[in-house]
Coordinates of C-alpha atoms in Angstrom, one line a residue:
X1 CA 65.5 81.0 74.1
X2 CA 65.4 81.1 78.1
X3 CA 66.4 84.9 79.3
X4 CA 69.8 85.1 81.2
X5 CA 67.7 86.1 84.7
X6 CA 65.9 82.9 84.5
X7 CA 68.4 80.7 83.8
X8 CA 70.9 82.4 86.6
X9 CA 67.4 82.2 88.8
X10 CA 67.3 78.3 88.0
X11 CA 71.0 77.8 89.1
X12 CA 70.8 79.7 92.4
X13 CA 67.5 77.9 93.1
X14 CA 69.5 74.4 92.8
X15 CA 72.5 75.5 94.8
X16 CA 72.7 74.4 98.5
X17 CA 75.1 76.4 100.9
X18 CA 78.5 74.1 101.8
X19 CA 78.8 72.8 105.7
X20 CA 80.1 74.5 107.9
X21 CA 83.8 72.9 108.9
X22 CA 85.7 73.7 111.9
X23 CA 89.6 75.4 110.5
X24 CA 92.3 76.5 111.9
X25 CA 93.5 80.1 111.1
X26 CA 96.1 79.4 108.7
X27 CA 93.2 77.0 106.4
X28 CA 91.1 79.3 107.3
X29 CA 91.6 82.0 104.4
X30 CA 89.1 83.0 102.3
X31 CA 86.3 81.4 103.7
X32 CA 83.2 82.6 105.3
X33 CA 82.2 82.5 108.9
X34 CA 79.5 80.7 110.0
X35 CA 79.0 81.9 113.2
X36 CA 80.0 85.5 115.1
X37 CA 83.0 86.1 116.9
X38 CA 83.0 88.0 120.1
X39 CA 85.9 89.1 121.8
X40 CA 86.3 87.2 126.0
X41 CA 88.0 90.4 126.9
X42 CA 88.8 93.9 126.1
X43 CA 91.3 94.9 123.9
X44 CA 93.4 96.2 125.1
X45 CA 93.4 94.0 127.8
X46 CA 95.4 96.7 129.9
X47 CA 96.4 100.0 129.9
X48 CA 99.9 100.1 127.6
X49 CA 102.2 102.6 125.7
X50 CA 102.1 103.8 122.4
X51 CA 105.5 104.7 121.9
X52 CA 109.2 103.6 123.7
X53 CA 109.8 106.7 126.1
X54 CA 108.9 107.0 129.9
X55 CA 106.2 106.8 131.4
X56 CA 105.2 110.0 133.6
X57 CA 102.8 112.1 135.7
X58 CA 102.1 115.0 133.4
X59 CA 102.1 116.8 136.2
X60 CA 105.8 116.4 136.5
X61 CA 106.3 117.6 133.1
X62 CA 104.0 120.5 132.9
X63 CA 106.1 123.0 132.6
X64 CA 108.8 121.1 130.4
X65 CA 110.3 122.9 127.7
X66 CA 113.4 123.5 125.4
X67 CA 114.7 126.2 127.4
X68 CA 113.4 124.8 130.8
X69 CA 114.2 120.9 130.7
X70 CA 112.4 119.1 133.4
X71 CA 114.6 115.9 135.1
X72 CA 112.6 112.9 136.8
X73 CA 114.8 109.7 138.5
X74 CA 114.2 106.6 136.6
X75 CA 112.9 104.0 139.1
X76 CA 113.3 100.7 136.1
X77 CA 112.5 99.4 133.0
X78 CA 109.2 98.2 132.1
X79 CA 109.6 95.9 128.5
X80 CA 106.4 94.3 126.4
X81 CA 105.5 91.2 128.0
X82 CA 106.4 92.7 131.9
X83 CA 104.1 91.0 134.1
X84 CA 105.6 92.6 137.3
X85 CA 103.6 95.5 139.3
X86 CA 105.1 99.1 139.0
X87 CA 104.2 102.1 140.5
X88 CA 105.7 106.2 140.3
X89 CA 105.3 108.9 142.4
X90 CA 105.7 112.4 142.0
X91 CA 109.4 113.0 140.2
X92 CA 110.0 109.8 139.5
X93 CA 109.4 108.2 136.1
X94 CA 109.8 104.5 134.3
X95 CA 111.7 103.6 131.2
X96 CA 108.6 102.1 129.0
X97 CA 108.3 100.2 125.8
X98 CA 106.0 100.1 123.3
X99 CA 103.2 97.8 124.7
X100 CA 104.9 97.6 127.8
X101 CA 101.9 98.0 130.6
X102 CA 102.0 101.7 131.9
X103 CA 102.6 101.5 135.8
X104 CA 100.6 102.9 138.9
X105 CA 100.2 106.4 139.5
X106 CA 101.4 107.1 135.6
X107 CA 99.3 109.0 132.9
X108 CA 101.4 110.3 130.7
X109 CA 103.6 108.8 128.2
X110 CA 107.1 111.1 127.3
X111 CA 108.4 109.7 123.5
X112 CA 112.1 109.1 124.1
X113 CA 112.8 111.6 121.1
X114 CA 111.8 114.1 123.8
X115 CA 114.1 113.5 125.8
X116 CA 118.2 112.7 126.5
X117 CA 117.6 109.2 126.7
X118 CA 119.0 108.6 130.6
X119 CA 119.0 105.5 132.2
X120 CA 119.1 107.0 136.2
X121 CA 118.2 110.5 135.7
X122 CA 116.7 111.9 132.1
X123 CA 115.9 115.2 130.9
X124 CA 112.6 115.7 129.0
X125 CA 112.6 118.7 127.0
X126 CA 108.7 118.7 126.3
X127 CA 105.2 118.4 128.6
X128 CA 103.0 115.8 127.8
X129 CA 99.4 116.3 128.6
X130 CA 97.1 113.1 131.0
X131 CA 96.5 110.4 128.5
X132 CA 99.4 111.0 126.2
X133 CA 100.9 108.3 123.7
X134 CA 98.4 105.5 126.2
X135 CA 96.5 103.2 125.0
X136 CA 93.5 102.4 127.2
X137 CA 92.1 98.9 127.7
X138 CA 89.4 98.4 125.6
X139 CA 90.0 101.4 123.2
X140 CA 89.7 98.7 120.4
X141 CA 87.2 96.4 121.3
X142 CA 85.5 95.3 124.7
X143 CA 84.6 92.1 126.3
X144 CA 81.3 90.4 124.8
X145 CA 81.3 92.8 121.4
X146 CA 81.3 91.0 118.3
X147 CA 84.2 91.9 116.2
X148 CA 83.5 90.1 113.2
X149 CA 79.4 88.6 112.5
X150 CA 78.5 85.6 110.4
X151 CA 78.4 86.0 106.9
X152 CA 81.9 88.0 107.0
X153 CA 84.5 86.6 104.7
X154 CA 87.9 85.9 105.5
X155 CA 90.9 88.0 104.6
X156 CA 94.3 89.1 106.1
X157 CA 92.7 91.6 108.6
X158 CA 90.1 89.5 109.6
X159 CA 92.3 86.6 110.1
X160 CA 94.4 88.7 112.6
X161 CA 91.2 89.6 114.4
X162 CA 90.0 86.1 115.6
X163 CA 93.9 85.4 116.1
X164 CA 94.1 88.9 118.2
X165 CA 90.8 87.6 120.4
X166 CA 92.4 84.4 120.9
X167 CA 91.0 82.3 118.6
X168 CA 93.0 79.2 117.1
X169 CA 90.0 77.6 115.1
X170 CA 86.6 78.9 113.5
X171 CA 83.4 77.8 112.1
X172 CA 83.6 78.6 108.2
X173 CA 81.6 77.4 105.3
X174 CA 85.2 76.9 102.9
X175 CA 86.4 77.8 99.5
X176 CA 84.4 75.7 97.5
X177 CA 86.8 73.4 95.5
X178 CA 86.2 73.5 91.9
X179 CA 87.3 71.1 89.3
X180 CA 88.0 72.9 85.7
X181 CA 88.3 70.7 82.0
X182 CA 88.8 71.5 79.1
X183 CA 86.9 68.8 76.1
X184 CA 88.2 68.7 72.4
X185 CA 90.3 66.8 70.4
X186 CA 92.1 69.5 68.9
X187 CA 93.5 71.1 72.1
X188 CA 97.4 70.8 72.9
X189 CA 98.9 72.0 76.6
X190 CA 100.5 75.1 76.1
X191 CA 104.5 74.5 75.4
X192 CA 103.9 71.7 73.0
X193 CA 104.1 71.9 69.3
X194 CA 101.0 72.3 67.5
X195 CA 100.1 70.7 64.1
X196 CA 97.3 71.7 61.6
X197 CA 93.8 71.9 63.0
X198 CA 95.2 72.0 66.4
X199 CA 95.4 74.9 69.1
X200 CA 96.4 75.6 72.5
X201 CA 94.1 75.2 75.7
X202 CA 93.4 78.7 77.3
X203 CA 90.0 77.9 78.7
X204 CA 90.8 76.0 81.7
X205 CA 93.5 77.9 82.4
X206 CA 91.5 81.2 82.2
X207 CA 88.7 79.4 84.0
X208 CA 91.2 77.9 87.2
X209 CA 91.8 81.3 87.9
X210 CA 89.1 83.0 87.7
X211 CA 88.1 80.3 90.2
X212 CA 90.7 81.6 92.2
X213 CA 89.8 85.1 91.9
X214 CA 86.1 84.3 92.8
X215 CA 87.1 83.4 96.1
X216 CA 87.1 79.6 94.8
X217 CA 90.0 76.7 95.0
X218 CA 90.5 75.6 91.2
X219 CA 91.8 72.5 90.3
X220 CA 92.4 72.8 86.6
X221 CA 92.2 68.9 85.2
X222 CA 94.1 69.6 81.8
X223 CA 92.5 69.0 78.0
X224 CA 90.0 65.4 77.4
X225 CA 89.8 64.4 74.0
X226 CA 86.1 63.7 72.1
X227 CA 86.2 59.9 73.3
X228 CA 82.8 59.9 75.4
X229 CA 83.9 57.6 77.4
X230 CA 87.3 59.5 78.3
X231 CA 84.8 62.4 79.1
X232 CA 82.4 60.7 81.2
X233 CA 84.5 58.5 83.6
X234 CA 86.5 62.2 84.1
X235 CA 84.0 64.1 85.2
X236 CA 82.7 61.5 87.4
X237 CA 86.3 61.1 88.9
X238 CA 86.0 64.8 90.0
X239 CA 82.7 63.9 91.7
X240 CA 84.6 62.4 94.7
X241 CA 85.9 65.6 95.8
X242 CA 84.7 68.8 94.1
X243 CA 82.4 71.0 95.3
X244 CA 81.5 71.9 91.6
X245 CA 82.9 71.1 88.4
X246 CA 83.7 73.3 85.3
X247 CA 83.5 71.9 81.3
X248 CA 84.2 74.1 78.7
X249 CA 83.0 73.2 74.9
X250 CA 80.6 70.3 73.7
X251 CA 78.2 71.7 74.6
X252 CA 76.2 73.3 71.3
X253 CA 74.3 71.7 68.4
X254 CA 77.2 69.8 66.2
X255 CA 77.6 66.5 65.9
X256 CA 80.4 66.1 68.3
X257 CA 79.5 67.4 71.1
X258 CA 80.4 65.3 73.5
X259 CA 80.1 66.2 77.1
X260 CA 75.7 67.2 75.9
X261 CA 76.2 63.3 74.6
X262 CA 77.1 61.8 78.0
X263 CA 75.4 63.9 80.6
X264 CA 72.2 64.4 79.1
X265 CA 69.7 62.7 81.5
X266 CA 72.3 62.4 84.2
X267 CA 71.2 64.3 87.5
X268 CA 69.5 67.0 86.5
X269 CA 71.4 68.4 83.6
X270 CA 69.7 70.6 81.4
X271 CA 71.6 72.0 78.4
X272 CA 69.8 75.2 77.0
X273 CA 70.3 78.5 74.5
X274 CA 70.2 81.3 76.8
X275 CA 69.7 84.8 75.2
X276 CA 72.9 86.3 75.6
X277 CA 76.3 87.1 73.5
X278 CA 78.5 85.7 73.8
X279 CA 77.8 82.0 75.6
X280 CA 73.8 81.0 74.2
X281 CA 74.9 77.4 74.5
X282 CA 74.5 76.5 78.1
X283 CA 73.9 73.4 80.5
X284 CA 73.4 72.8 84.2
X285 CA 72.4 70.6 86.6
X286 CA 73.1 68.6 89.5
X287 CA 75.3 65.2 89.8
X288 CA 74.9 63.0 92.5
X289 CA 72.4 64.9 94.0
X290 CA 74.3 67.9 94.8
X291 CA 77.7 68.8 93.0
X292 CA 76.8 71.6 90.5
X293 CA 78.0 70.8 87.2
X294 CA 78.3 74.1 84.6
X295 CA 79.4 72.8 81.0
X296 CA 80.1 76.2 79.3
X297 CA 81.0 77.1 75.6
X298 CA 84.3 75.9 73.9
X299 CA 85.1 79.9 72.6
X300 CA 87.2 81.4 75.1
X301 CA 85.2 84.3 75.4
X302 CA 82.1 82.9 75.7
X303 CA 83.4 81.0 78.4
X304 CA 84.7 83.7 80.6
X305 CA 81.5 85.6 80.4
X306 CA 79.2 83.2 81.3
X307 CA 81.8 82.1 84.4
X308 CA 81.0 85.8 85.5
X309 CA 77.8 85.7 84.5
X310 CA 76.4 82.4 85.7
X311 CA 79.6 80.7 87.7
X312 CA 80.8 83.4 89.9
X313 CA 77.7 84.2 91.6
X314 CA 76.8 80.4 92.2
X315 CA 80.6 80.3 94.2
X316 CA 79.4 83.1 96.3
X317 CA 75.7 81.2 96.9
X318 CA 78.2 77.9 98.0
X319 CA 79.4 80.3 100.8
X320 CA 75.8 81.6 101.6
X321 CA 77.4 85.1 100.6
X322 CA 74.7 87.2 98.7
X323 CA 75.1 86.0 95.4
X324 CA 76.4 88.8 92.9
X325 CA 78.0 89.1 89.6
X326 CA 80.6 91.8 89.7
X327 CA 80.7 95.2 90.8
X328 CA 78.3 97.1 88.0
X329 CA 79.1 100.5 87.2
X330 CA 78.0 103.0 84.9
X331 CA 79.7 105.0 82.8
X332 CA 79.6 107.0 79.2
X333 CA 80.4 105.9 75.7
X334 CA 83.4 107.1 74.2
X335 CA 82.1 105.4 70.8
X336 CA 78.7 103.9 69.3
X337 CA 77.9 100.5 69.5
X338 CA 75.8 98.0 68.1
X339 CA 73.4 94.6 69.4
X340 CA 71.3 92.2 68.5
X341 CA 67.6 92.5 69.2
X342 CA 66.4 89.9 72.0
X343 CA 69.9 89.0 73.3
X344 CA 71.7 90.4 76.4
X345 CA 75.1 91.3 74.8
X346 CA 77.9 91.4 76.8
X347 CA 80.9 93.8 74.9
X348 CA 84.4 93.4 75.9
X349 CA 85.9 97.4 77.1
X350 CA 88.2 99.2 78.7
X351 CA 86.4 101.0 81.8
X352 CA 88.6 104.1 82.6
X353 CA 87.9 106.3 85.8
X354 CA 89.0 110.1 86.3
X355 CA 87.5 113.1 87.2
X356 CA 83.7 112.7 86.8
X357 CA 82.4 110.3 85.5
X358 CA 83.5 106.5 84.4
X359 CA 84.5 106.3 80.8
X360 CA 83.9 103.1 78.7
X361 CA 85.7 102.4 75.3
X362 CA 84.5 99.0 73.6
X363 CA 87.3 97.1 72.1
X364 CA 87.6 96.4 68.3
X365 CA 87.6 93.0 68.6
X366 CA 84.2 91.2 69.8
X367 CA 84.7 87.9 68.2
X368 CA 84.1 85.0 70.9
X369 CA 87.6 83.5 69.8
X370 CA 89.2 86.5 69.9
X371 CA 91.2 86.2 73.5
X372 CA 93.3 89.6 72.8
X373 CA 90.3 91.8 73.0
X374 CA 89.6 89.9 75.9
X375 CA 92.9 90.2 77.7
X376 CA 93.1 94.1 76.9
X377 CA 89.9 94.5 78.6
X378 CA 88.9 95.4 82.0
X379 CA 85.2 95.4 81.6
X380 CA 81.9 94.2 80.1
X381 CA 79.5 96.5 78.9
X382 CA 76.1 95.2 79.2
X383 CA 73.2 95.9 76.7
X384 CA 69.8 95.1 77.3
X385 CA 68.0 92.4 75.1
X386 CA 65.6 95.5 74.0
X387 CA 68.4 97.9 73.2
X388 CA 70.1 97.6 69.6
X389 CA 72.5 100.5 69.4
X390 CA 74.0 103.3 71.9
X391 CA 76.1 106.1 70.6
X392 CA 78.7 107.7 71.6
X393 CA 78.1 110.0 75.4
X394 CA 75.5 107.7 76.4
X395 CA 75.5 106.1 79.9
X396 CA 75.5 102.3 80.0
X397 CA 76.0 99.6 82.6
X398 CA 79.2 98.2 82.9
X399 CA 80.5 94.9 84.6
X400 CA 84.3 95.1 86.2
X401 CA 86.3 92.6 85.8
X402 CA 89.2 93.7 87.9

């Protein structure tokens, strides 16, 4: 059997980074950047205030205090968005808002809390020392630094970074758009009625979102039958527009296995026994020259795991993001366990963290039908194809899966 290292080795090998595609902002989410981002000016662009209040000399309020209230004439109103010039002098002050550019000859800024609130005349009841409650033009970020560098994936903050240095469009290599399908005759949607022999599809659905999780776009395509034909002309459907495509069952060594039947010797699809449990039967390859094409196994189980196993880190190589599985932890038994010799097992657990160190508990059920065990777990505890048992208080690797 091939070793799970050489067969993920074989599908990062094959995998070619997506093209780089100009976005606007709002499409922009999630992807990666292709190119730095420097800022064309400071930010701030100009000296502004950090709170509504008055801008001041703190001169002037020096000697401010509850008992000894200092009062300034108000010379206007300076609001957010003000392009006019302002200047103060000694014993005169300006009305200021949040963001509102602080005026010439002020370098102090008095929170209106501190004060009575006067429009003509106001009474500050505090001093404020030079530089107070300002914000100084290019305290953030100055002109020509790079505020986010190639390779950086897209979220919320970063988002509001190239939109905060002006930016409308960027360079990103995008989601990669991944087709999901689910192959057997005996699968029914879920909220139909099933009859004997049959059961409801939970692969694709599982698999969809953990598409979405990845950092992927999942199209889930819904259940294909074991007509060949059926199987083929849908998977070469999705070629069109996915960036890779999902199958999960029909792939192992019975007598209907349909989607090894139609893609053997297409592209370069290889279907393999890797060393692992769950998820031995596996198959790869390329369609039309470059859309990656994972056929996984039919148990539920063994389908998640080798998604995060073999899938996930194949999304992140689409994105030319170093490709990892997830985040791998260690943490101590809270009960023995149990593997096969010469297989990498991968054990369903709950991963708990507290004081010291990370706590592991396998679940009781490691079936690769069994989806409860699956769905009350937040973790995979990995064992080495040379290990064969652990007890109880000994430290193991552990894959998160949340």
């Amino acid at each position: 059997m091939k070793r799970v290292d050489e067969h993920l080795a074989d599908i990062l090998g094959a995998i070619r980074e997506l093209p780089p595609l100009e976005l606007a902002l709002p499409e922009s989410y999630g992807g990666v950047l292709a190119e730095p981002v420097t800022a064309p000016v400071d930010l701030p662009p100009f000296d502004n205030s950090a709170m509504d209040g008055y801008a001041v000399l703190a001169s002037d309020v020096a000697s401010a205090a509850e008992t000894s209230p200092v009062t300034l004439s108000v010379v206007g109103d300076i609001a957010a968005g003000d392009q006019g010039a302002y200047g103060i002098g000694p014993g005169l002050c300006a009305r200021i808002m949040t963001g509102a550019p602080l005026p010439g000859g002020a370098d102090a800024i008095v929170p209106v809390e501190w004060t009575d609130g006067g429009t003509a005349k106001v009474t500050i009841r505090r001093s404020a020392t030079p530089g107070h409650y300002i914000r100084r033009a290019g305290e953030d970020v100055t002109a020509g630094q790079t505020v986010l560098p190639a390779g950086t994936r897209l979220g919320p903050a970063q988002i509001g970074m190239l939109a905060a240095v002006g930016r409308a469009r960027v360079l990103v290599r995008p989601r990669p758009r991944v087709a999901v399908l689910s192959t057997g005759s005996e699968l029914i949607e879920p909220g139909r009625p099933v009859g004997p022999g049959q059961i409801w599809d939970s692969n694709s659905f599982a698999l969809t979102a953990a598409v979405t999780e990845a950092g992927g776009v999942g199209f889930r395509q819904g259940t294909v039958g074991d007509d060949p034909r059926e199987v083929l002309a849908t998977i070469e459907e999705q070629l069109a527009y996915a960036d890779l495509i999902i199958t999960s069952g029909g792939v192992s060594m019975g007598a209907r296995d349909v989607v090894k039947e139609v893609l053997s010797g297409l592209g370069t699809m290889r279907f393999e026994k890797v060393a692992m449990r769950p998820g031995k039967p596996q198959g790869f390859g390329l369609l039309d020259d470059h859309v990656p094409v994972f056929t996984l196994p039919g148990n539920p189980v063994s389908a998640y795991v080798s998604f995060q196993v073999f899938v996930r880190p194949a999304l992140r190589a689409l994105q030319g993001l170093p490709p990892a599985p997830p985040r791998t932890v260690r943490a101590r038994l809270t009960a023995p366990i149990i593997s096969p010799d010469g297989l990498r097992h991968y054990l369903r657990a709950a991963v708990a963290y507290g004081e010291g160190e990370p706590r592991v508990t396998p679940a009781e059920g490691q079936g690769s039908h069994q989806v409860f065990a699956l769905a009350s777990s937040n973790a995979l505890i990995v064992v080495p194809e040379d290990v064969t048992e652990r007890a109880a208080g000994d430290l193991v690797d552990v894959l998160e899966l949340s």
